PDB file of C-alpha atoms in Angstrom:
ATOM      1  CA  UNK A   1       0.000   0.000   0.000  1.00 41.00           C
ATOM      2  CA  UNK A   2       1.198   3.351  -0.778  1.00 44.00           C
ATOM      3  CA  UNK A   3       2.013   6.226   1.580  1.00 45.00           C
ATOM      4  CA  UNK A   4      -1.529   8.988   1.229  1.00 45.00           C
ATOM      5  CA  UNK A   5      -0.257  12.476   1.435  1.00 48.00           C
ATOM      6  CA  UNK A   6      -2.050  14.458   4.519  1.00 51.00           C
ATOM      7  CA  UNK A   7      -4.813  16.002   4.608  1.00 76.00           C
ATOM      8  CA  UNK A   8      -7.029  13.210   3.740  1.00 94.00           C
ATOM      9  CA  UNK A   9     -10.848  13.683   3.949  1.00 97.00           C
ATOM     10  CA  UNK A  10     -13.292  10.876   4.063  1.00 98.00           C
ATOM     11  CA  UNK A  11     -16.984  12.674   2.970  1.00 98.00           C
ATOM     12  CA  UNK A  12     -20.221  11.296   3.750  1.00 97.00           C
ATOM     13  CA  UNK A  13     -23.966  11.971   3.132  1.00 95.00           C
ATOM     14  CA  UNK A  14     -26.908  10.098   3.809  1.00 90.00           C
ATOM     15  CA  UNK A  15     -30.324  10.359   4.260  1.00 86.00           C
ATOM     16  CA  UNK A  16     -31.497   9.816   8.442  1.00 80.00           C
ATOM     17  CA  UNK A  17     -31.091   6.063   9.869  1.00 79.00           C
ATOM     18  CA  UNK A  18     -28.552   5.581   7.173  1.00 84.00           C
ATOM     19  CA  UNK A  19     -25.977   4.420  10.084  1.00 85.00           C
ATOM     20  CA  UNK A  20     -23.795   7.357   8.572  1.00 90.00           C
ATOM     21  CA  UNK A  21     -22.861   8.979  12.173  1.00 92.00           C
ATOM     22  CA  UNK A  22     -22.250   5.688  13.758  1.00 93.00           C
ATOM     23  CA  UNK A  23     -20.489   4.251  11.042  1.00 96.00           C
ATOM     24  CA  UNK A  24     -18.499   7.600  10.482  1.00 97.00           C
ATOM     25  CA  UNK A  25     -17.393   7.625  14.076  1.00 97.00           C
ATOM     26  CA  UNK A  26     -16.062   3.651  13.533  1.00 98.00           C
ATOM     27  CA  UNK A  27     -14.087   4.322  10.264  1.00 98.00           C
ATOM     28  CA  UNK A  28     -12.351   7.169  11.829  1.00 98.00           C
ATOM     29  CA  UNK A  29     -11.643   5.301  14.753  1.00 98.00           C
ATOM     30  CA  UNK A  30      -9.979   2.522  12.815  1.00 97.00           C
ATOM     31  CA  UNK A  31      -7.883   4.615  11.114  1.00 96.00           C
ATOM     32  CA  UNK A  32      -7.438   6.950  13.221  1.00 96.00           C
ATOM     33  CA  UNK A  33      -8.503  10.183  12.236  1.00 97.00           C
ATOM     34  CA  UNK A  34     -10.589  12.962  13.523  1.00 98.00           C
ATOM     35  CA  UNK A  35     -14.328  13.157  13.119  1.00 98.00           C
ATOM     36  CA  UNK A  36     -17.124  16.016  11.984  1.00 98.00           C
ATOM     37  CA  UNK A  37     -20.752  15.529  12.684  1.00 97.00           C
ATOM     38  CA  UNK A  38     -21.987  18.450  10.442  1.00 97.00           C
ATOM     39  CA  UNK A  39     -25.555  17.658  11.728  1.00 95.00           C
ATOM     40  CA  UNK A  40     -24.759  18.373  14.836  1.00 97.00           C
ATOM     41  CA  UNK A  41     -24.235  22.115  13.971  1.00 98.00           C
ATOM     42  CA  UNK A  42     -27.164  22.747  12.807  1.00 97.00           C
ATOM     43  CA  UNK A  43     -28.701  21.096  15.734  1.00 97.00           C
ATOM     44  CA  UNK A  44     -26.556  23.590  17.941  1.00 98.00           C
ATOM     45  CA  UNK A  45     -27.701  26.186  16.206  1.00 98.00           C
ATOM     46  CA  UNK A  46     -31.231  25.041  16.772  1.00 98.00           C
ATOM     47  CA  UNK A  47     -31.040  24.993  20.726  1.00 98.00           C
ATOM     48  CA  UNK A  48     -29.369  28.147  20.300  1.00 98.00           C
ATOM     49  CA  UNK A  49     -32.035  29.974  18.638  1.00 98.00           C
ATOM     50  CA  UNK A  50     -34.812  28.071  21.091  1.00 97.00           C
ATOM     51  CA  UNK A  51     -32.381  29.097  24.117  1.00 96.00           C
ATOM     52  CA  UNK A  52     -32.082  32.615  22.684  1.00 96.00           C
ATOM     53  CA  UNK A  53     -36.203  32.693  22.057  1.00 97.00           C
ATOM     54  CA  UNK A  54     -35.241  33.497  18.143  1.00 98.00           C
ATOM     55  CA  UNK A  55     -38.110  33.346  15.520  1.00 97.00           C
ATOM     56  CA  UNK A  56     -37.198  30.239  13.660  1.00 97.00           C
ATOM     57  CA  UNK A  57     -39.289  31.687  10.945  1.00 96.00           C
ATOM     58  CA  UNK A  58     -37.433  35.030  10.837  1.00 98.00           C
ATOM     59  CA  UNK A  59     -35.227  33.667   8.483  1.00 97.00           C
ATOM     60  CA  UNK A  60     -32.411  36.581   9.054  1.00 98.00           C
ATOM     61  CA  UNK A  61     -32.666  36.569  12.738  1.00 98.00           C
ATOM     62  CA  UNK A  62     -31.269  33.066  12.345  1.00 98.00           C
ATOM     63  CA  UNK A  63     -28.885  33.783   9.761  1.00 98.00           C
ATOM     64  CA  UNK A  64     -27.556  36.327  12.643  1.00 98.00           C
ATOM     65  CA  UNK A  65     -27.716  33.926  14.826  1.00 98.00           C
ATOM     66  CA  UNK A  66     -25.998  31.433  12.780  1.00 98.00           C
ATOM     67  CA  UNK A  67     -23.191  33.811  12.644  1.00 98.00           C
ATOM     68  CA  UNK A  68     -22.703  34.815  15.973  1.00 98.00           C
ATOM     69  CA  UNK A  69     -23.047  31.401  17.199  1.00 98.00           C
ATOM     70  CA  UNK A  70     -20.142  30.464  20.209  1.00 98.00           C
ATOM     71  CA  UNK A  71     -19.617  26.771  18.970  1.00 98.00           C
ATOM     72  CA  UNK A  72     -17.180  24.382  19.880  1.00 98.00           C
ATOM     73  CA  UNK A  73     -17.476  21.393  18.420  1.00 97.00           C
ATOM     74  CA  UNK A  74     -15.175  18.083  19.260  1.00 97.00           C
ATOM     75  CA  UNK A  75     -12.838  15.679  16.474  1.00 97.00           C
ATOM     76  CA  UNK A  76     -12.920  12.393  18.895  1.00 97.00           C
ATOM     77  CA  UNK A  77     -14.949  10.229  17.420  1.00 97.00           C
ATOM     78  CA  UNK A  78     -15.209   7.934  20.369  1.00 96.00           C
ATOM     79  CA  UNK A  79     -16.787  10.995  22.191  1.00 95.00           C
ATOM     80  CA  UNK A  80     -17.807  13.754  20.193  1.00 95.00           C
ATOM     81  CA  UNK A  81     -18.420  16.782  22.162  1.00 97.00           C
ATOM     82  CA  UNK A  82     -20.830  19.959  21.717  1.00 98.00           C
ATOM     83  CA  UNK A  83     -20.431  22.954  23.353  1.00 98.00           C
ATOM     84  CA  UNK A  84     -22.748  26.065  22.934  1.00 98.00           C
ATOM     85  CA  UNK A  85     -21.311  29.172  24.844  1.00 97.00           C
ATOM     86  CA  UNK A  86     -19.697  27.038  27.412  1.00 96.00           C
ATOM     87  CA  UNK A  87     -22.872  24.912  27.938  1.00 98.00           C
ATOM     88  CA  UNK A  88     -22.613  21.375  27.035  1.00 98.00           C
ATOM     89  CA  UNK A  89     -25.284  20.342  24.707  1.00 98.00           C
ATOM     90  CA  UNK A  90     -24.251  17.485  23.279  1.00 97.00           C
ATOM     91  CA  UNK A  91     -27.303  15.386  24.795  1.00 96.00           C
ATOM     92  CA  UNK A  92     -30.123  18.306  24.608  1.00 97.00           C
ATOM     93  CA  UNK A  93     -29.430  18.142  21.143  1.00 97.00           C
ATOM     94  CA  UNK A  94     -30.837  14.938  20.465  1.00 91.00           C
ATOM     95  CA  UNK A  95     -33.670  15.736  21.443  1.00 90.00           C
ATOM     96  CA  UNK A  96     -37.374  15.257  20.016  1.00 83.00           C
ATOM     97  CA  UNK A  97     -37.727  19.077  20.191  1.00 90.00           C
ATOM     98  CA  UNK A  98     -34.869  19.802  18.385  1.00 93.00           C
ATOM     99  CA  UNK A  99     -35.436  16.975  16.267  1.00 87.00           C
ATOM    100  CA  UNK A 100     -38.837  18.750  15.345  1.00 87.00           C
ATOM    101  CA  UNK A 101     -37.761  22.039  14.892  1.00 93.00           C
ATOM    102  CA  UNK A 102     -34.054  21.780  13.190  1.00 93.00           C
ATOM    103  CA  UNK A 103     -35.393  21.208   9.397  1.00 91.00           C
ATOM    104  CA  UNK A 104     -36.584  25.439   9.627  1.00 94.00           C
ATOM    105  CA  UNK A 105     -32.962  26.581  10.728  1.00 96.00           C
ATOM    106  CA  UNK A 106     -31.079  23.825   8.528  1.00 94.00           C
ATOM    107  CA  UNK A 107     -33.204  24.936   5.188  1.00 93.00           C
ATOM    108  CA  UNK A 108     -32.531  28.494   5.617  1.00 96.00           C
ATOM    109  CA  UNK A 109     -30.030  29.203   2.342  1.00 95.00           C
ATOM    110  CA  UNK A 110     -27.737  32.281   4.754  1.00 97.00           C
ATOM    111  CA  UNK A 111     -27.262  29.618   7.235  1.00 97.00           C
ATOM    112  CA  UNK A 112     -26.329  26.487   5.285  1.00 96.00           C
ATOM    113  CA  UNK A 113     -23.516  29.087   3.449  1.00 97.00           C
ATOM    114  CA  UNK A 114     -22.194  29.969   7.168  1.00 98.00           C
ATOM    115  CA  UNK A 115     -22.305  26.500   7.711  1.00 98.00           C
ATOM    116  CA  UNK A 116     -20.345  25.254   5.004  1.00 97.00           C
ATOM    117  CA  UNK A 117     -17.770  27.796   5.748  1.00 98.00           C
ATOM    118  CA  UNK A 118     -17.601  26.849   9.038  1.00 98.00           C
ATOM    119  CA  UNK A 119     -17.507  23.574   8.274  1.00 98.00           C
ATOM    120  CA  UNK A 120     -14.788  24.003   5.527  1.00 97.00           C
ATOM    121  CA  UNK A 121     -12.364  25.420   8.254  1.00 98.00           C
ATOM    122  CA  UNK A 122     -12.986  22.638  10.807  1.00 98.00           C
ATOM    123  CA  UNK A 123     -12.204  19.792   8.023  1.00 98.00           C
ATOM    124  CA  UNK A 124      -9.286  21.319   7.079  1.00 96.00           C
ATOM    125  CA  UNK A 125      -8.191  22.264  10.617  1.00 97.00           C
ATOM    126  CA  UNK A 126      -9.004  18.936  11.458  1.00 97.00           C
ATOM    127  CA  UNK A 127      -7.184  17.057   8.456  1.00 97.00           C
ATOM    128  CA  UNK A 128      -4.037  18.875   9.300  1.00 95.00           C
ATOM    129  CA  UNK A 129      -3.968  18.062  12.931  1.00 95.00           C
ATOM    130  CA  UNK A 130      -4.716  14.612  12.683  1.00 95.00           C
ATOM    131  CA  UNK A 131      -4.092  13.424   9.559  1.00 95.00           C
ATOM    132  CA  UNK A 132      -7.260  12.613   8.333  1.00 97.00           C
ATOM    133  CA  UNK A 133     -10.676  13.618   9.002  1.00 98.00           C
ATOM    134  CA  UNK A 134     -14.316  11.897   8.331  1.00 98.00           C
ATOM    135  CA  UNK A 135     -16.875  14.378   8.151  1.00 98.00           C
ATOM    136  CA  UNK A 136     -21.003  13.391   7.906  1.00 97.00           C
ATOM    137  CA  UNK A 137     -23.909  15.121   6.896  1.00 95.00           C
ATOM    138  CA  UNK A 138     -26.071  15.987   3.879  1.00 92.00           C
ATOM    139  CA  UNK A 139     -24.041  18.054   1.659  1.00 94.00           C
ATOM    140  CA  UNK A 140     -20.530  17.045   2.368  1.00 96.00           C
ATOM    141  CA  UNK A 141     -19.861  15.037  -1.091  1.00 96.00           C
ATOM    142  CA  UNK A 142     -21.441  18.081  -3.593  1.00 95.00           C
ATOM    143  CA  UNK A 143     -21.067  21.325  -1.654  1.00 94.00           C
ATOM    144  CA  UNK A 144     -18.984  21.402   1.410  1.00 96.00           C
ATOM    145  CA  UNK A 145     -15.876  19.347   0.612  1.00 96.00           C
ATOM    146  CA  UNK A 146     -16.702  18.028  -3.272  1.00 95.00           C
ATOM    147  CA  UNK A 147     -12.754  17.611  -3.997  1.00 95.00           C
ATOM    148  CA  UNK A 148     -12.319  15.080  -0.816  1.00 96.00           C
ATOM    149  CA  UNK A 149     -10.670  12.124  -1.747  1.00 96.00           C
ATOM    150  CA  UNK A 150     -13.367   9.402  -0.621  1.00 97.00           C
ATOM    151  CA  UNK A 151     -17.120  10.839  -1.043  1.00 97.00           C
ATOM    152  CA  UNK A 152     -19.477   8.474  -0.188  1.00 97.00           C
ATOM    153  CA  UNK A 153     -23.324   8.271  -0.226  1.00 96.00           C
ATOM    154  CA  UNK A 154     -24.489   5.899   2.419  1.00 94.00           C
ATOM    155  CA  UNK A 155     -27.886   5.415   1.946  1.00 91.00           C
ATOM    156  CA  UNK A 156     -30.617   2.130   2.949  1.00 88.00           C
ATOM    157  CA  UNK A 157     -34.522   1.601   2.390  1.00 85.00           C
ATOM    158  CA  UNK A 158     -36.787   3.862   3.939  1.00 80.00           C
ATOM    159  CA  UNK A 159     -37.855   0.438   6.054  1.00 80.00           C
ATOM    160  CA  UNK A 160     -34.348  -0.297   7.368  1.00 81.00           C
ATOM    161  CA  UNK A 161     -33.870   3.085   8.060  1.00 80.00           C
ATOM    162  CA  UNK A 162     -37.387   4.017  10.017  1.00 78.00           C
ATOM    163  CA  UNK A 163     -36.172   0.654  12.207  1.00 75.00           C
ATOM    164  CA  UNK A 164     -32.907   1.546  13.015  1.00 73.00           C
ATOM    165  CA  UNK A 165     -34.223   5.088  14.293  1.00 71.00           C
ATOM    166  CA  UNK A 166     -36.846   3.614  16.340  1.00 69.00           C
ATOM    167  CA  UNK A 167     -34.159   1.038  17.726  1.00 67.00           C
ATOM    168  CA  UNK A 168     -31.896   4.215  18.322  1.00 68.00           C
ATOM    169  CA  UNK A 169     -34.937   6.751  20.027  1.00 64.00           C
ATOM    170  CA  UNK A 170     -36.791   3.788  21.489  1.00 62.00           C
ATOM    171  CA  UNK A 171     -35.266   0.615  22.171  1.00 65.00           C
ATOM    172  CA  UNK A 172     -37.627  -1.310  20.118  1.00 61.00           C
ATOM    173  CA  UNK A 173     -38.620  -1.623  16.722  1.00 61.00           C
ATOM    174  CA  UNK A 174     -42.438  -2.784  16.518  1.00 63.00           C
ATOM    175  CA  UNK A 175     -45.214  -0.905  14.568  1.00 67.00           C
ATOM    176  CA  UNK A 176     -45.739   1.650  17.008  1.00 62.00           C
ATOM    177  CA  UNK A 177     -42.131   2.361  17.611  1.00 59.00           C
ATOM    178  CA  UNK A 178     -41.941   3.350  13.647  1.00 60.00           C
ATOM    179  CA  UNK A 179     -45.201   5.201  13.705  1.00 64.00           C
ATOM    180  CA  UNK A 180     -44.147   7.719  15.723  1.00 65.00           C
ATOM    181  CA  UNK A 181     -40.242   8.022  14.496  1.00 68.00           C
ATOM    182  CA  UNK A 182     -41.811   8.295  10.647  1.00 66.00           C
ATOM    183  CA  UNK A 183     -42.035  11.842  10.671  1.00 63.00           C
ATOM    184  CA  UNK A 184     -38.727  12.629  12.298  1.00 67.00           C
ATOM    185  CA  UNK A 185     -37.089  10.246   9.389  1.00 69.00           C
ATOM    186  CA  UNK A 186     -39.357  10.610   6.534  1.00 67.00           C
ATOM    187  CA  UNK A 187     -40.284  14.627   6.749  1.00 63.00           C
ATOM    188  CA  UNK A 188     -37.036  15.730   7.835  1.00 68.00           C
ATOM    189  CA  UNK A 189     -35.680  13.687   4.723  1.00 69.00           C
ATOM    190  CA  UNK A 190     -38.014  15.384   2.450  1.00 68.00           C
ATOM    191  CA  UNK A 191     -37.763  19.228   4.241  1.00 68.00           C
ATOM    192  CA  UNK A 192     -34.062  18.432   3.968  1.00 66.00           C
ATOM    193  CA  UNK A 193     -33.695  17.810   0.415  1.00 66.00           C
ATOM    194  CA  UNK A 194     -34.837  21.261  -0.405  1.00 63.00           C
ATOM    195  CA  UNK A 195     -31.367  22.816  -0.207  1.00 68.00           C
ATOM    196  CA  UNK A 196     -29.220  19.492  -0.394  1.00 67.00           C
ATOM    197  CA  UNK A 197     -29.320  16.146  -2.641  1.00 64.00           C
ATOM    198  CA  UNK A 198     -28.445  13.530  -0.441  1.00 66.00           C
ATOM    199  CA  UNK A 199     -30.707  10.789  -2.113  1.00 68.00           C
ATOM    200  CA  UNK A 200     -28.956  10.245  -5.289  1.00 76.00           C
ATOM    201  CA  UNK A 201     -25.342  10.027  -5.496  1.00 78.00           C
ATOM    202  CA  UNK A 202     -23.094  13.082  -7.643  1.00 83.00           C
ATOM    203  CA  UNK A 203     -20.749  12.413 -10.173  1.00 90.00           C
ATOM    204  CA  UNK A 204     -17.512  10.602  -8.496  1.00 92.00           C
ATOM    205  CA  UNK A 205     -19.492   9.469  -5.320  1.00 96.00           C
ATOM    206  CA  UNK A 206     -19.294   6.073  -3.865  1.00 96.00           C
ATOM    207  CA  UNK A 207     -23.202   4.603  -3.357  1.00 95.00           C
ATOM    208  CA  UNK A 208     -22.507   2.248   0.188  1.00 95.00           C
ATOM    209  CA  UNK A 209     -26.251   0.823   0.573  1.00 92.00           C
ATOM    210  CA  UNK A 210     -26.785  -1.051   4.055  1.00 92.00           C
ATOM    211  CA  UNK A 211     -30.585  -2.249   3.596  1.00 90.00           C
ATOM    212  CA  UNK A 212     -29.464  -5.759   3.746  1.00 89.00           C
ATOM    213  CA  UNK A 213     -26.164  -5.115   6.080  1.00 90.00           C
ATOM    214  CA  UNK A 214     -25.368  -5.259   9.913  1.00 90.00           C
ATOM    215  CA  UNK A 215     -23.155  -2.606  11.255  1.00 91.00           C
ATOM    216  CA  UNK A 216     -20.065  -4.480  10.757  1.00 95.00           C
ATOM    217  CA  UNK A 217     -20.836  -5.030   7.365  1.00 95.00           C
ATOM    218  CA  UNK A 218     -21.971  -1.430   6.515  1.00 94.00           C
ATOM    219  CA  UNK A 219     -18.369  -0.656   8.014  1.00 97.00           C
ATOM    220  CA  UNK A 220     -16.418  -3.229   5.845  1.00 97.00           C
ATOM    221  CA  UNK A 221     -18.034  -2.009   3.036  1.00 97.00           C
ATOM    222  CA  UNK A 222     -17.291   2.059   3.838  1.00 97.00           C
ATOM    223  CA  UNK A 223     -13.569   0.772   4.922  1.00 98.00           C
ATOM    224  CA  UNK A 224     -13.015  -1.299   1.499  1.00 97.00           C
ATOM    225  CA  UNK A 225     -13.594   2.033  -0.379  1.00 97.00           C
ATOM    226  CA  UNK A 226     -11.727   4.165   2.064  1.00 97.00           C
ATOM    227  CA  UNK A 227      -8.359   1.416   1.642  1.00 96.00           C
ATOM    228  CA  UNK A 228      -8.924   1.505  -2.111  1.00 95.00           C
ATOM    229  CA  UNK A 229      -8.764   5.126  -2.275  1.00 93.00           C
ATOM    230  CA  UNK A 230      -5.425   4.818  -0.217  1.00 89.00           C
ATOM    231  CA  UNK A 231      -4.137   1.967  -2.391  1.00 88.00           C
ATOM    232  CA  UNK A 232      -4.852   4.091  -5.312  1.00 75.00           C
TER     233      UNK A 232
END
């Protein structure tokens, strides 16, 4: 195997219960490099504008907010931290309520360009301290980092995916379990895809579908295209 020069950025998209944040985490843990859940942001950014009692439908009060917003956002992938002017928020932001409301500040066009710029910095800031960094989201392949070296769409059935949430948010997968995770998956996916394409794959990106896969096979199959790209 040849030597890869440094930076090297791993990008992945994927539509929600893809496994893209666990399996994200994994692959950077295995070869060791840093880790950005862009989603995660955005769901700062949420809390922030809820904490701050900002009109999530006054689109530039959240584009203010977007760019005065005190994050600090950890690489580790074994335990990602979120910090929001000093407050950890790394569990309030998995929550239903931000769940619910994140779609309004995520679609706003001002804030995904903030965004991306942040993002941009932390990849490369993160690439050059580590080594290597895996970043997740919705837009990482086309729009955020479209010359990384590995882009990858991970994507699965909207049935494997609606399961895997409710496993994730409830602990069990049964009827009612997915009834009431459908609309976090399946509207967020569609609000979502306004202002990103994370259903189809771009020119150049690597489709990884994981209907029919475990994790450790949806991580085999993400590592096989990360070693060929390093072979290569």
């Amino acid at each position: 195997m040849t030597s890869q020069p440094t930076p090297f950025v791993i990008a992945v998209d994927g539509p929600s219960g893809s496994g893209k944040s666990s399996v994200s985490r994994t692959v950077a843990s295995t070869i060791g490099a840093g880790y950005l859940d862009t989603g995660a942001m955005y769901r700062a950014l949420t809390w922030w504008c809820l904490h701050d009692e900002v009109d999530l439908l006054d689109h530039e009060a959240v584009a203010a907010a977007a760019r005065s917003l005190p994050l600090e956002i950890g690489d580790d992938p074994a335990a990602p931290s979120v910090h929001v002017g000093g407050t950890d928020v790394a569990e309030a932001i998995r929550s239903s309520g931000i769940s619910s409301q994140v779609s309004r500040v995520a679609t706003v066009p001002a804030v995904r360009t903030e965004m991306g710029r942040r993002q941009r910095a932390l990849i490369d800031d993160i690439a050059a301290r580590r080594g290597a960094c895996v970043a997740e989201g919705r837009d990482i392949t086309t729009v955020v980092a479209p010359d990384a070296p590995v882009r990858i769409l991970l994507t699965a059935s909207e049935e494997a995916r609606l399961r895997r949430r409710s496993l994730e948010v409830h602990g069990v997968s049964d009827e009612a379990a997915i009834a009431a995770t459908r609309d976090q998956v399946v509207r967020r996916d569609r609000d979502d895809s306004t202002v990103s394409q994370f259903t189809v794959a771009a020119d150049g990106v690597v489709v990884v579908d994981t209907s029919e896969l475990d994790f450790d096979g949806s991580v085999d199959a993400v590592m096989a295209v990360v070693r060929a790209a390093r072979a290569g």
